[in-house]
XYZ file of C-alpha atoms in Angstrom:
274
model
C 82.406 4.584 105.996
C 81.004 1.879 103.243
C 77.770 0.707 104.077
C 76.086 -2.591 105.353
C 74.798 -3.379 101.869
C 78.350 -2.266 100.217
C 79.460 -4.970 102.440
C 76.893 -7.368 101.829
C 77.862 -7.686 98.242
C 80.226 -10.426 98.538
C 77.885 -12.516 100.383
C 79.000 -16.258 101.388
C 81.136 -16.099 98.509
C 84.814 -15.564 99.163
C 86.934 -14.477 96.004
C 89.277 -16.887 94.729
C 93.166 -15.969 94.042
C 92.697 -14.936 90.507
C 90.252 -12.450 90.905
C 91.912 -10.740 93.719
C 94.198 -9.975 91.754
C 92.256 -8.455 88.899
C 90.220 -5.484 89.444
C 87.855 -4.842 86.846
C 86.841 -9.050 87.949
C 86.698 -8.516 91.108
C 84.424 -4.920 90.768
C 82.309 -7.029 88.328
C 81.406 -10.000 90.804
C 80.753 -7.403 93.614
C 78.309 -5.702 91.358
C 76.910 -9.237 90.656
C 76.415 -10.497 94.079
C 74.896 -6.991 95.047
C 71.875 -7.837 93.048
C 71.677 -11.462 93.405
C 71.998 -10.632 97.447
C 69.537 -7.909 97.051
C 66.742 -10.248 95.124
C 64.242 -8.571 97.004
C 64.860 -4.843 97.698
C 65.237 -5.452 93.424
C 61.890 -7.009 93.298
C 60.206 -4.558 95.090
C 62.335 -1.782 92.866
C 61.575 -2.975 89.772
C 57.720 -4.282 89.388
C 56.509 -1.267 89.834
C 57.952 0.911 86.881
C 57.652 -2.449 84.742
C 53.989 -2.514 85.360
C 53.773 0.870 84.437
C 55.291 0.073 80.967
C 54.264 -3.281 80.341
C 50.272 -1.237 81.064
C 51.960 1.819 78.399
C 52.754 -0.941 75.881
C 48.590 -2.538 76.226
C 47.611 1.053 76.042
C 49.906 2.094 72.996
C 48.458 -0.343 71.200
C 44.665 -0.307 71.777
C 45.414 3.609 70.940
C 46.980 3.166 67.346
C 46.191 0.066 67.110
C 49.823 -0.984 66.438
C 51.191 -4.358 68.217
C 53.550 -2.849 69.796
C 54.044 -5.901 72.296
C 54.999 -7.968 69.639
C 57.463 -5.545 67.476
C 59.253 -5.281 70.631
C 59.657 -8.540 71.125
C 61.534 -8.952 67.744
C 58.435 -9.826 64.972
C 59.717 -7.103 62.784
C 58.313 -7.348 58.998
C 57.700 -4.726 56.423
C 54.353 -4.082 57.000
C 54.951 -2.890 60.682
C 57.650 -0.117 60.133
C 55.464 2.277 58.551
C 54.503 5.868 59.950
C 52.397 5.560 62.726
C 53.969 2.276 64.038
C 57.140 4.658 64.439
C 55.257 6.895 66.224
C 54.335 4.447 68.615
C 57.400 2.852 69.017
C 58.676 5.951 69.743
C 56.505 6.923 72.330
C 57.004 3.336 73.912
C 60.848 3.797 73.471
C 61.302 6.667 75.691
C 58.569 4.835 78.222
C 61.179 2.133 78.660
C 64.131 4.896 78.980
C 62.051 6.556 81.699
C 61.771 2.915 83.307
C 65.596 2.241 83.225
C 66.573 5.375 84.760
C 64.051 4.854 87.472
C 65.397 1.747 88.346
C 69.126 3.157 88.529
C 68.162 6.420 90.183
C 66.466 4.115 93.217
C 69.107 1.076 92.667
C 71.706 3.783 93.694
C 69.965 5.001 96.077
C 69.716 1.551 97.924
C 73.274 0.802 97.614
C 74.757 3.805 98.437
C 72.383 5.415 100.868
C 70.471 1.638 102.229
C 67.044 4.163 100.982
C 64.807 1.499 99.937
C 61.012 2.403 98.704
C 58.416 1.325 101.007
C 56.395 -0.861 99.612
C 55.769 -1.989 95.731
C 54.019 0.836 95.075
C 55.398 3.692 96.666
C 55.931 7.981 96.097
C 58.716 8.731 93.064
C 60.953 11.501 92.861
C 60.281 12.010 88.955
C 62.661 15.730 89.741
C 65.718 13.000 89.749
C 64.448 10.665 87.115
C 64.363 13.380 84.509
C 67.848 14.955 85.980
C 69.514 11.672 85.216
C 67.759 10.633 82.141
C 68.761 14.158 80.725
C 72.382 13.877 81.924
C 72.473 10.493 80.467
C 71.196 11.563 77.058
C 73.958 14.329 77.198
C 76.473 11.751 78.737
C 75.541 9.674 75.515
C 75.529 11.366 72.558
C 79.112 13.095 73.724
C 80.267 9.475 74.190
C 78.662 7.787 70.939
C 78.777 10.268 68.009
C 82.350 10.823 67.896
C 82.940 7.117 68.392
C 80.600 6.553 65.221
C 82.924 9.386 63.569
C 85.683 7.212 63.626
C 84.288 4.416 63.055
C 83.049 5.076 59.918
C 86.225 6.680 58.367
C 88.062 3.735 59.377
C 85.104 1.347 58.094
C 85.750 3.279 54.368
C 89.633 3.500 54.347
C 89.594 -0.410 55.187
C 86.943 -1.059 52.289
C 88.908 1.027 50.262
C 91.993 -0.758 50.624
C 90.209 -3.626 50.263
C 90.514 -4.978 54.410
C 88.013 -6.949 56.228
C 85.997 -4.869 58.451
C 84.710 -7.837 60.612
C 86.939 -6.725 63.492
C 85.368 -3.536 64.061
C 82.063 -4.714 65.764
C 83.577 -5.561 68.299
C 86.244 -3.220 69.265
C 83.906 -0.889 68.893
C 81.699 -2.286 71.240
C 84.158 -2.187 74.021
C 85.296 1.536 73.004
C 81.956 1.917 73.686
C 81.771 0.756 76.641
C 84.196 1.551 78.473
C 83.787 5.662 77.365
C 80.530 4.920 78.994
C 81.346 3.418 82.426
C 83.901 6.389 82.784
C 81.677 9.115 81.567
C 78.490 7.684 83.664
C 80.156 7.301 86.550
C 79.120 10.476 87.813
C 75.733 9.570 87.652
C 75.362 7.745 90.358
C 76.629 10.651 92.286
C 73.395 12.332 90.879
C 70.643 9.894 91.786
C 72.034 10.190 95.170
C 72.234 14.586 95.256
C 76.001 14.912 94.938
C 76.829 16.413 91.701
C 79.835 15.410 89.748
C 81.551 17.194 86.844
C 82.239 15.206 84.177
C 86.432 15.774 84.553
C 85.898 15.032 87.774
C 84.601 11.811 86.958
C 87.442 10.793 84.356
C 89.657 11.535 87.163
C 88.816 9.205 89.642
C 88.674 6.362 86.974
C 92.522 7.642 85.980
C 94.803 4.523 85.955
C 92.481 1.942 85.974
C 92.478 1.393 82.229
C 92.633 -2.498 82.229
C 89.673 -2.936 84.842
C 86.882 -0.745 82.457
C 88.540 -3.059 79.333
C 87.691 -6.126 81.064
C 84.111 -5.386 82.552
C 83.011 -4.009 79.026
C 84.220 -7.100 77.523
C 82.187 -9.459 80.133
C 79.349 -7.218 79.743
C 79.569 -7.891 75.994
C 79.474 -11.608 76.000
C 76.978 -11.644 78.686
C 74.641 -9.718 76.114
C 75.336 -11.694 73.077
C 74.600 -14.700 75.214
C 70.875 -13.088 76.235
C 71.131 -12.275 72.677
C 71.441 -16.419 71.851
C 67.917 -16.763 74.611
C 64.911 -16.451 72.218
C 62.592 -14.286 73.169
C 58.940 -15.242 71.192
C 58.897 -18.622 72.178
C 54.537 -18.521 72.173
C 54.610 -16.576 69.228
C 50.021 -17.428 69.603
C 50.637 -15.126 72.535
C 53.289 -12.624 71.798
C 52.308 -10.549 75.336
C 54.365 -13.468 76.697
C 57.184 -13.089 74.520
C 57.061 -9.346 75.023
C 57.231 -9.848 79.005
C 60.188 -12.406 78.842
C 62.078 -9.391 76.731
C 61.074 -6.786 79.531
C 62.573 -9.333 82.340
C 65.899 -10.372 80.499
C 66.698 -6.412 79.259
C 65.953 -5.850 83.693
C 68.273 -8.234 84.729
C 70.695 -7.259 82.374
C 70.108 -3.583 83.294
C 70.283 -4.159 87.319
C 73.837 -5.768 86.486
C 75.389 -2.407 84.534
C 73.467 -0.559 86.768
C 75.170 -2.092 90.386
C 78.705 -1.952 88.065
C 78.108 1.275 87.518
C 77.065 1.508 91.078
C 79.974 -0.264 92.116
C 82.603 2.023 90.320
C 81.129 4.772 91.673
C 81.609 3.067 95.313
C 85.032 2.054 94.461
C 86.585 5.103 92.618
C 85.034 8.098 93.917
C 83.824 7.139 97.438
C 86.961 5.218 98.135
C 85.065 2.253 98.966
C 86.886 -0.703 100.177
C 86.311 -4.096 98.113
C 84.390 -6.530 100.489
């Protein structure tokens, strides 16, 4: 039976005829509406990990002397790419990855199990977060390495023939996102304690490649639009630019995680689209 939060995903917006006919668009719109209609729950889930990541950036800056916030916000030059800086950024990158995983786990649980943490400061299930993070990393490597090798080989061949390789970037982006979605569909199950094999995940979405491709294209377009938004609007206060970049990143993360939740609910749990 579909949960109340799942049914609330569409809110008071009726899908038009075109949306009904295009599965990928229906799934994406349901995912976006889930975030929009449950923004208070999203805020409750996000505030704690977001705050800890900001604190970690400030702490790393104080301990190492590296302005992590400024560099992460996009202020990069030859002077801030030495060893200590790379170490500080790597540590912060790990903290950022944990934050993203944390949000993903609790969003999956909220939509699929209707389980919401109590208050803005809550007890964290680190076991689930680390399991999700490790599984996500392994799946990412399994996806990225073959695609990168293939792209390099095609680039070498085309360059040798004097042909343009500009078109490879967007195509590779769509391919990677589709493979991510097909593989990562097992992660929501891991978050709610229902483990699946990679094979089971691929079988669940079999026969719906156009839907995955359409969602990948939409997410790429949203990502490009986000890149056009300046994140260092106030150079005199780099911390504000840093916080803005984190906020924008979390908004995109919530949409992507919601898409993954929707794919799991629809293809694995066989829930209906409201």
